[in-house]
Short mmCIF file of C-alpha atoms in Angstrom, two decimals:
data_model
loop_
_atom_site.label_atom_id
_atom_site.label_comp_id
_atom_site.label_asym_id
_atom_site.label_seq_id
_atom_site.Cartn_x
_atom_site.Cartn_y
_atom_site.Cartn_z
CA MET A 1208 -13.60 9.23 20.16
CA SER A 1209 -17.30 9.63 20.72
CA GLY A 1210 -17.81 8.97 17.00
CA HIS A 1211 -17.66 5.25 17.79
CA LEU A 1212 -21.24 5.52 19.09
CA ASN A 1213 -22.39 6.07 15.53
CA PRO A 1214 -23.52 2.71 14.03
CA LYS A 1215 -21.80 3.70 10.76
CA ASP A 1216 -18.49 3.71 12.65
CA SER A 1217 -18.74 0.08 13.73
CA MET A 1218 -15.77 -2.14 12.87
CA LYS A 1219 -17.65 -5.31 13.83
CA SER A 1220 -16.98 -7.97 11.20
CA THR A 1221 -19.20 -11.05 11.41
CA TRP A 1222 -20.41 -11.46 7.83
CA ARG A 1223 -17.94 -14.20 6.84
CA ARG A 1224 -19.48 -16.55 9.40
CA LEU A 1225 -23.09 -15.79 8.51
CA ASP A 1226 -25.39 -17.69 6.14
CA ARG A 1227 -24.07 -17.15 2.62
CA ALA A 1228 -27.63 -17.02 1.34
CA GLU A 1229 -27.72 -13.54 2.87
CA TRP A 1230 -24.60 -12.38 1.03
CA THR A 1231 -24.77 -9.74 -1.69
CA ILE A 1232 -22.63 -9.51 -4.82
CA PHE A 1233 -20.21 -7.41 -2.75
CA HIS A 1234 -19.71 -10.18 -0.19
CA TRP A 1235 -19.08 -12.65 -2.99
CA PHE A 1236 -16.49 -10.26 -4.47
CA TYR A 1237 -14.08 -11.14 -1.64
CA GLU A 1238 -14.86 -14.84 -1.80
CA ILE A 1239 -14.53 -15.25 -5.57
CA LEU A 1240 -11.24 -13.31 -5.71
CA ASP A 1241 -10.06 -15.05 -2.51
CA ILE A 1242 -8.79 -11.80 -1.03
CA HIS A 1243 -9.69 -12.37 2.61
CA PRO A 1244 -6.73 -11.15 4.75
CA VAL A 1245 -6.83 -14.33 6.85
CA ALA A 1246 -8.32 -17.80 6.35
CA LEU A 1247 -10.96 -18.70 8.93
CA ASP A 1248 -9.89 -22.33 9.05
CA LYS A 1249 -6.19 -21.68 9.72
CA GLU A 1250 -4.44 -20.73 12.93
CA VAL A 1251 -2.70 -17.37 13.32
CA PRO A 1252 0.38 -17.51 15.58
CA VAL A 1253 0.30 -15.19 18.61
CA HIS A 1254 3.52 -13.74 20.03
CA ASP A 1255 4.44 -11.81 23.13
CA LYS A 1256 5.80 -8.31 22.55
CA GLN A 1257 9.25 -9.38 23.77
CA GLU A 1258 9.62 -12.31 21.37
CA LYS A 1259 12.20 -11.69 18.67
CA VAL A 1260 10.87 -10.50 15.30
CA PRO A 1261 12.12 -12.05 12.03
CA TRP A 1262 13.21 -9.91 9.12
CA ILE A 1263 13.13 -9.95 5.34
CA PRO A 1264 16.03 -8.59 3.24
CA GLU A 1265 15.03 -5.60 1.13
CA TRP A 1266 16.29 -7.21 -2.08
CA HIS A 1267 13.61 -9.91 -1.71
CA LEU A 1268 10.98 -7.18 -1.85
CA HIS A 1269 12.68 -5.41 -4.78
CA ARG A 1270 12.64 -8.73 -6.59
CA TRP A 1271 8.92 -9.17 -5.90
CA VAL A 1272 8.00 -5.68 -7.15
CA ILE A 1273 10.28 -5.70 -10.20
CA VAL A 1274 9.24 -9.15 -11.38
CA HIS A 1275 5.53 -8.41 -11.06
CA SER A 1276 5.72 -4.90 -12.51
CA LEU A 1277 7.76 -6.01 -15.53
CA ILE A 1278 5.62 -9.03 -16.47
CA PRO A 1279 2.89 -6.87 -18.11
CA VAL A 1280 5.53 -4.65 -19.71
CA ALA A 1281 7.20 -7.77 -21.15
CA ILE A 1282 3.86 -9.08 -22.47
CA HIS A 1283 3.22 -5.67 -24.02
CA HIS A 1284 6.69 -5.72 -25.61
CA VAL A 1285 6.12 -9.17 -27.12
CA TYR A 1286 2.81 -7.97 -28.57
CA THR A 1287 4.32 -4.86 -30.20
CA SER A 1288 7.32 -6.81 -31.51
CA TYR A 1289 5.12 -9.57 -32.98
CA THR A 1290 2.40 -7.38 -34.52
CA GLY A 1291 4.36 -4.25 -35.35
CA HIS A 1292 1.61 -2.21 -33.70
CA ASN A 1293 1.40 -0.65 -30.28
CA LEU A 1294 -1.66 -0.75 -28.03
CA SER A 1295 -4.12 2.11 -28.36
CA PRO A 1296 -4.57 4.26 -25.24
CA LEU A 1297 -7.88 2.50 -24.51
CA ALA A 1298 -6.33 -0.95 -24.91
CA ALA A 1299 -3.36 0.11 -22.75
CA PHE A 1300 -5.73 1.30 -20.03
CA ILE A 1301 -7.68 -1.98 -20.05
CA PHE A 1302 -4.52 -4.10 -20.08
CA TYR A 1303 -2.64 -2.22 -17.33
CA SER A 1304 -5.77 -1.81 -15.23
CA MET A 1305 -6.23 -5.59 -15.25
CA ALA A 1306 -2.52 -6.08 -14.49
CA PHE A 1307 -2.74 -3.59 -11.60
CA LYS A 1308 -5.62 -5.57 -10.08
CA ALA A 1309 -3.98 -8.97 -10.62
CA ILE A 1310 -0.71 -7.88 -8.96
CA ALA A 1311 -2.52 -6.39 -5.95
CA ILE A 1312 -4.60 -9.56 -5.51
CA HIS A 1313 -1.47 -11.68 -5.68
CA GLU A 1314 0.24 -9.51 -3.06
CA ILE A 1315 -2.75 -9.93 -0.72
CA HIS A 1316 -2.51 -13.71 -1.22
CA SER A 1317 1.21 -13.63 -0.41
CA LEU A 1318 0.71 -11.49 2.70
CA ARG A 1319 -2.04 -13.81 3.97
CA GLN A 1320 0.28 -16.79 3.54
CA MET A 1321 2.96 -14.96 5.52
CA GLY A 1322 0.46 -13.85 8.18
CA HIS A 1323 -0.47 -17.43 8.99
CA LYS A 1324 3.21 -18.23 9.32
CA LEU A 1325 4.40 -15.17 11.26
CA GLY A 1326 1.39 -13.76 13.08
CA PHE A 1327 0.60 -10.07 13.45
CA LEU A 1328 1.78 -7.09 15.44
CA ASP A 1329 -0.01 -6.54 18.77
CA GLY A 1330 -1.47 -10.00 18.24
CA ASP A 1331 -1.35 -10.76 21.96
CA GLN A 1332 -3.85 -7.95 22.50
CA HIS A 1333 -6.09 -7.93 19.46
CA GLU A 1334 -6.63 -9.87 16.25
CA ARG A 1335 -6.61 -8.05 12.92
CA ASP A 1336 -9.73 -6.10 12.03
CA GLY A 1337 -11.80 -7.63 9.28
CA VAL A 1338 -13.81 -5.86 6.61
CA PRO A 1339 -16.64 -4.39 8.73
CA ASP A 1340 -20.20 -5.57 8.20
CA ILE A 1341 -21.26 -1.99 7.57
CA GLY A 1342 -18.41 -1.41 5.06
CA VAL A 1343 -18.47 -4.47 2.78
CA GLN A 1344 -19.69 -2.48 -0.22
CA LYS A 1345 -17.57 0.58 0.64
CA VAL A 1346 -14.33 -1.42 0.66
CA VAL A 1347 -15.17 -3.01 -2.71
CA HIS A 1348 -15.69 0.45 -4.17
CA SER A 1349 -12.34 1.69 -2.78
CA LEU A 1350 -10.42 -1.31 -4.14
CA VAL A 1351 -11.98 -1.07 -7.60
CA SER A 1352 -11.58 2.72 -7.73
CA THR A 1353 -7.88 2.64 -6.87
CA SER A 1354 -7.02 -0.08 -9.34
CA THR A 1355 -9.01 1.62 -12.11
CA PHE A 1356 -8.41 5.34 -11.74
CA ARG A 1357 -4.65 5.20 -11.13
CA PRO A 1358 -4.00 3.35 -14.43
CA MET A 1359 -6.55 5.64 -16.10
CA PHE A 1360 -4.81 8.93 -15.34
CA THR A 1361 -1.39 7.36 -15.86
CA VAL A 1362 -2.41 6.40 -19.41
CA PHE A 1363 -4.14 9.74 -20.03
CA LEU A 1364 -1.14 11.82 -18.95
CA SER A 1365 1.83 9.81 -20.12
CA TYR A 1366 0.92 7.00 -22.55
CA ARG A 1367 1.86 7.54 -26.20
CA SER A 1368 1.14 4.91 -28.84
CA SER A 1369 4.30 6.09 -30.63
CA GLN A 1370 6.38 4.90 -27.65
CA PRO A 1371 6.55 1.10 -27.30
CA PRO A 1372 7.89 -0.59 -24.14
CA SER A 1373 11.35 -0.69 -25.74
CA SER A 1374 11.46 3.11 -25.32
CA MET A 1375 11.57 2.76 -21.53
CA HIS A 1376 14.26 4.93 -19.90
CA TRP A 1377 16.11 2.10 -18.15
CA LEU A 1378 19.00 4.29 -17.00
CA TRP A 1379 16.66 6.77 -15.34
CA LEU A 1380 14.44 4.15 -13.75
CA PRO A 1381 16.44 3.38 -10.54
CA LEU A 1382 16.69 7.08 -9.65
CA GLU A 1383 13.09 7.84 -10.65
CA ALA A 1384 11.66 4.91 -8.68
CA GLY A 1385 13.54 5.92 -5.53
CA LEU A 1386 12.79 9.64 -5.77
CA TYR A 1387 9.16 8.98 -6.63
CA GLY A 1388 8.58 7.32 -3.26
CA ILE A 1389 10.41 10.07 -1.36
CA ILE A 1390 8.67 12.96 -3.16
CA LEU A 1391 5.27 11.27 -2.95
CA ASP A 1392 5.87 10.81 0.76
CA PHE A 1393 6.60 14.52 1.18
CA TRP A 1394 3.21 15.45 -0.24
CA PHE A 1395 1.52 12.60 1.62
CA TYR A 1396 3.21 13.51 4.91
CA TRP A 1397 1.86 17.06 4.96
CA TYR A 1398 -1.57 16.16 3.62
CA HIS A 1399 -1.80 13.36 6.22
CA ARG A 1400 -0.43 15.40 9.12
CA LEU A 1401 -2.73 18.35 8.40
CA MET A 1402 -5.75 16.05 8.36
CA HIS A 1403 -4.81 14.97 11.88
CA GLU A 1404 -3.98 18.39 13.27
CA VAL A 1405 -6.51 20.73 11.60
CA ASP A 1406 -9.98 20.37 13.06
CA GLY A 1407 -11.73 21.18 9.81
CA LEU A 1408 -9.83 18.43 7.95
CA TRP A 1409 -9.97 15.67 10.54
CA LYS A 1410 -13.56 14.83 9.61
CA TYR A 1411 -12.29 13.59 6.21
CA HIS A 1412 -9.71 11.27 7.80
CA ARG A 1413 -11.45 9.90 10.89
CA THR A 1414 -13.14 7.04 9.01
CA HIS A 1415 -9.75 5.64 8.02
CA HIS A 1416 -8.77 5.58 11.69
CA LEU A 1417 -11.75 3.52 12.80
CA THR A 1418 -9.47 0.53 12.18
CA LYS A 1419 -6.87 0.18 14.93
CA HIS A 1420 -5.47 -3.11 13.54
CA PRO A 1421 -5.82 -2.69 9.76
CA ASN A 1422 -5.56 -5.32 7.06
CA PRO A 1423 -4.58 -4.79 3.40
CA LEU A 1424 -8.21 -4.47 2.26
CA LEU A 1425 -8.63 -1.44 4.53
CA THR A 1426 -5.74 0.45 2.91
CA LEU A 1427 -8.21 2.90 1.38
CA TYR A 1428 -11.07 2.54 3.85
CA ALA A 1429 -11.91 6.23 3.97
CA ASP A 1430 -14.40 8.93 3.09
CA LEU A 1431 -14.67 10.06 -0.53
CA GLU A 1432 -12.56 13.19 -0.06
CA GLN A 1433 -9.60 11.22 1.29
CA GLU A 1434 -10.03 8.53 -1.37
CA PHE A 1435 -9.70 11.18 -4.08
CA PHE A 1436 -6.41 12.51 -2.70
CA ASP A 1437 -5.01 9.02 -2.01
CA ILE A 1438 -5.94 7.66 -5.42
CA ALA A 1439 -5.19 10.67 -7.61
CA GLY A 1440 -4.21 13.87 -5.81
CA ILE A 1441 -0.94 12.78 -4.20
CA PRO A 1442 0.33 10.69 -7.19
CA LEU A 1443 -0.44 13.58 -9.56
CA LEU A 1444 1.38 16.10 -7.35
CA THR A 1445 4.36 13.72 -7.36
CA TYR A 1446 4.27 13.23 -11.14
CA PHE A 1447 4.18 16.95 -11.89
CA SER A 1448 6.88 17.64 -9.26
CA MET A 1449 9.21 15.20 -10.99
CA LYS A 1450 8.40 16.58 -14.45
CA LEU A 1451 9.18 20.08 -13.18
CA MET A 1452 12.50 18.73 -11.88
CA GLY A 1453 13.30 17.56 -15.42
CA PHE A 1454 12.83 13.80 -15.13
CA PRO A 1455 11.50 12.04 -18.25
CA LEU A 1456 9.16 9.76 -16.21
CA GLY A 1457 7.42 8.18 -19.18
CA PHE A 1458 4.47 5.83 -18.94
CA TYR A 1459 6.46 2.65 -18.37
CA GLU A 1460 8.67 4.13 -15.63
CA TRP A 1461 5.62 5.66 -13.94
CA TRP A 1462 3.95 2.24 -14.03
CA VAL A 1463 6.92 0.73 -12.15
CA CYS A 1464 6.89 3.66 -9.67
CA HIS A 1465 3.19 3.02 -9.01
CA GLN A 1466 3.91 -0.64 -8.33
CA TYR A 1467 6.52 0.26 -5.70
CA VAL A 1468 4.06 2.61 -4.01
CA VAL A 1469 1.10 0.22 -4.11
CA PHE A 1470 3.25 -2.62 -2.76
CA ALA A 1471 4.21 -0.46 0.23
CA GLU A 1472 0.63 0.75 0.79
CA ILE A 1473 -0.78 -2.78 0.91
CA ALA A 1474 2.06 -4.29 2.95
CA GLY A 1475 2.04 -1.26 5.27
CA HIS A 1476 -1.52 -2.06 6.31
CA SER A 1477 -0.89 -5.81 6.69
CA GLY A 1478 0.29 -5.67 10.31
CA LEU A 1479 2.69 -8.56 9.64
CA ARG A 1480 4.97 -9.26 12.59
CA LEU A 1481 8.03 -8.81 10.43
CA HIS A 1482 10.85 -6.30 10.14
CA ALA A 1483 10.33 -5.20 6.53
CA VAL A 1484 11.01 -1.86 4.83
CA PRO A 1485 9.25 -0.57 1.71
CA PRO A 1486 11.75 -1.33 -1.06
CA ASN A 1487 13.37 1.84 -2.38
CA THR A 1488 16.33 2.21 -4.71
CA LEU A 1489 17.59 5.06 -2.50
CA SER A 1490 17.42 3.09 0.77
CA TRP A 1491 21.15 3.64 1.24
CA PHE A 1492 20.37 7.38 1.52
CA LEU A 1493 17.44 6.80 3.89
CA ARG A 1494 19.58 4.57 6.12
CA ILE A 1495 22.04 7.40 6.68
CA PHE A 1496 19.29 9.31 8.50
CA ASP A 1497 17.63 6.26 10.08
CA ALA A 1498 14.67 7.14 7.89
CA GLU A 1499 13.55 3.75 6.62
CA LEU A 1500 9.94 2.94 7.38
CA ILE A 1501 8.85 -0.48 8.64
CA ILE A 1502 5.41 -2.11 8.86
CA GLU A 1503 5.14 -1.42 12.59
CA ASP A 1504 5.49 2.36 12.11
CA HIS A 1505 2.18 2.71 10.26
CA ASP A 1506 0.57 0.03 12.42
CA ILE A 1507 1.33 2.07 15.55
CA HIS A 1508 0.00 5.16 13.77
CA HIS A 1509 -3.36 3.40 13.41
CA ARG A 1510 -3.33 1.96 16.91
CA ARG A 1511 -2.47 5.18 18.70
CA GLY A 1512 -3.35 7.89 16.25
CA TRP A 1513 -6.46 9.97 16.55
CA LYS A 1514 -6.23 13.75 16.46
CA LYS A 1515 -2.55 13.95 17.46
CA SER A 1516 -0.29 11.23 16.20
CA ALA A 1517 3.13 10.30 14.81
CA ASN A 1518 4.55 8.32 11.88
CA TYR A 1519 2.70 10.21 9.16
CA GLY A 1520 4.86 8.90 6.30
CA LYS A 1521 3.78 5.81 4.37
CA GLN A 1522 6.79 5.19 2.11
CA THR A 1523 9.64 6.40 4.32
CA ARG A 1524 10.32 7.94 7.75
CA LEU A 1525 12.36 10.73 6.15
CA TRP A 1526 9.84 13.51 6.63
CA ASP A 1527 8.85 12.26 10.08
CA ARG A 1528 12.55 12.37 10.93
CA VAL A 1529 13.01 15.89 9.47
CA PHE A 1530 9.91 17.33 11.15
CA GLY A 1531 10.22 15.44 14.45
CA THR A 1532 7.17 13.18 14.35
CA CYS A 1533 8.73 9.70 14.63
CA GLY A 1534 7.06 7.40 17.13
CA ASP A 1535 8.85 4.73 19.17
CA ARG A 1536 8.68 1.14 17.96
CA ILE A 1537 7.37 -1.53 20.33
CA GLU A 1538 8.10 -4.97 18.86
CA CYS A 1539 10.45 -4.14 15.97
CA HIS A 1540 13.07 -1.98 17.65
CA LYS A 1541 16.61 -2.96 16.69
CA GLU A 1542 17.33 -4.97 19.83
CA ASN A 1543 14.27 -7.17 19.22
CA VAL A 1544 14.93 -8.05 15.56
CA ASP A 1545 16.35 -11.53 14.96
CA TYR A 1546 18.52 -11.10 11.86
CA SER A 1547 19.34 -14.80 11.87
CA ASN A 1548 15.65 -15.57 11.24
CA GLN A 1549 15.34 -14.57 7.60
CA ILE A 1550 11.94 -14.72 5.87
CA SER A 1551 11.27 -14.83 2.13
CA MET A 1552 8.21 -13.49 0.34
CA PRO A 1553 6.78 -16.07 -2.07
CA LEU A 1554 6.98 -14.93 -5.69
CA ILE A 1555 4.22 -17.29 -6.84
#
């Protein structure tokens, strides 16, 4: 952990309280889009570890993802039906790239609203990390890169102007969306675990672990090599795996699959003190093996993980369960979840 002596490793975040005349365009990026993980002028509840944790039913999260992922598809459908023409690949990239960004921003807004209501995990010991002073520009680059390059390669590989939204494989979608998260998590699990356990790879992952109490904006706070695999490498491995297995996985289904994954990535770094699982259409299968992930699993991974860790999965706990790397939960173990205290995630 000696790397913390390097000034570039500092997680100190003071810039939001400094004179705005000293801000750059990158500082204003957060302010204009209103994507701060917490509001400075609002209280954040603090809870003891033993206090009961509320929960959110999975169908609430399915509803959130499906509604937001299908809005751009519906707009696209109306356009093709009205004009008789489909979007060109370039127009599709621009449209879905903007939709990708808008949905992610809205999720961050929703999570902030919930954070001020529920508080955060380990909140009695440490507040959530902010965007570090040294990393303001770096985080902007990671957010823009993710929300641009994922739609870009999705369009390049799977978009066909001859296939309007009405060609979507609705019958395949529930199975594809569920398997996509599980297969993606297999590739992510091993890539993630190897970066922790192989000395030569750890140097590419250590930056991401400078945050012990992450927030959604730090989801991709990492060095360039890790950013490449997170943004493109793992999704592409998943896409080609599913194509080799014979799934149609056209552009519109892949778009929905991406939205499930991104939702879980952002929420998984929120640290919300809430028992919530990443929505998956195959959750019934995961429950059989006690392999559903919750927010606390990845939060503990950040808090305790350095070279050797646990909870390597980010969509499920299936591969952690199979390969014996599940870590114990602290606040969200079954006996401490208050199932009578049901929380809803705001759609708007």
